[in-house]
Phi, psi and omega in degrees: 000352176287101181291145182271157243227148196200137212263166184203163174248152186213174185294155183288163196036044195233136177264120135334100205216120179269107195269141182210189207286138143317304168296148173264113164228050172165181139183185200261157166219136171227144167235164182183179191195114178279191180171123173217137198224108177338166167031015172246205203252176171275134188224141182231126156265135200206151194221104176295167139204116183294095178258115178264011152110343162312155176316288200290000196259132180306164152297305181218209158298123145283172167285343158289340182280310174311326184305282180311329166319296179281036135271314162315309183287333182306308194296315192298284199281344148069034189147165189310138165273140162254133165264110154251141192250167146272155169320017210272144198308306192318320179269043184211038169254167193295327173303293184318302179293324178266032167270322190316275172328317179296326207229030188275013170285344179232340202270104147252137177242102141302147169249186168251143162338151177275168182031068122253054192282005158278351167291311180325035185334340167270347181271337180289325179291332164241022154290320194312305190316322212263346190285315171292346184242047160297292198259033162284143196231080186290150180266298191240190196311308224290299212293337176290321168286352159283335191294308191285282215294000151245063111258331165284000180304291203297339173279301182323317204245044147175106248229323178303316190295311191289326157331308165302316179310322173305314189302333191302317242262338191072343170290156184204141195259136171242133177288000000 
């Protein structure tokens, strides 16, 4: 619940100061796949998830939710995938690679280098997210997770934007 932090403007000699719970009781996790295709538009899928801090309740992504993700995006986009990933553990567990392998007739994966999140075209899609609820003073999770989740909306219907992120990255899609 500790909001990320963000400049504002306020009266001279007034500090600006946004108050909020002291405690951490939760906390958004996003996964997501930016996608780009010559001559079409840019298209992004994303998968939310919410930890409130329960026994039974995942932390984060498992290997099965990336799973169902790039399956979701294969049904959305209607043909073979290429990935290319970062280095984040889950995505180097075994079970997943051998989803890879099993479904390697549509799935090809590059990986990227390790500590390259400037290669990365999704760290820019969630630098937008985290910039827009910088200065949100949430009462609970549920209003943070409302937050992301219209603001990754609001990315998903401009299309200019998930472009930039590629453009951010100095990588270029050869047609």
């Amino acid at each position: 619940m500790t909001p990320p932090r963000a400049r504002t403007w306020g009266r001279i000699g007034r500090t600006p100061v946004v108050r909020v719970r002291g405690r951490g009781s939760g906390r958004v996790s996003m996964a997501g796949m930016a996608c780009y295709k010559p001559g079409e538009r840019s298209r992004m899928f994303y998968a939310v998830r919410e930890y409130s801090g329960r026994k039974d309740q995942p932390k984060g992504f498992g290997w099965r939710d990336l799973r169902d993700l790039l399956i979701r995006a294969r049904i959305q986009l209607a043909g073979p995938i290429v990935l290319v990933w970062d280095n984040v553990r889950i995505h180097l567990t075994a079970p997943l690679r051998e989803f890879i392998a099993a479904n390697a007739d549509w799935l090809t994966v590059f990986q990227l280098p390790s500590y390259s999140p400037d290669l990365n075209p999704q760290e820019g899609i969630w630098s937008l997210v985290k910039r827009d609820i910088g200065n949100l003073a949430a009462a609970d999770l549920a209003q943070i997770t409302r937050a992301v989740k219209h603001r990754l909306k609001q990315i998903q219907y401009r299309p200019d934007l998930v472009d930039g992120c590629l453009a951010g990255t100095g990588l270029a899609m050869d047609g």
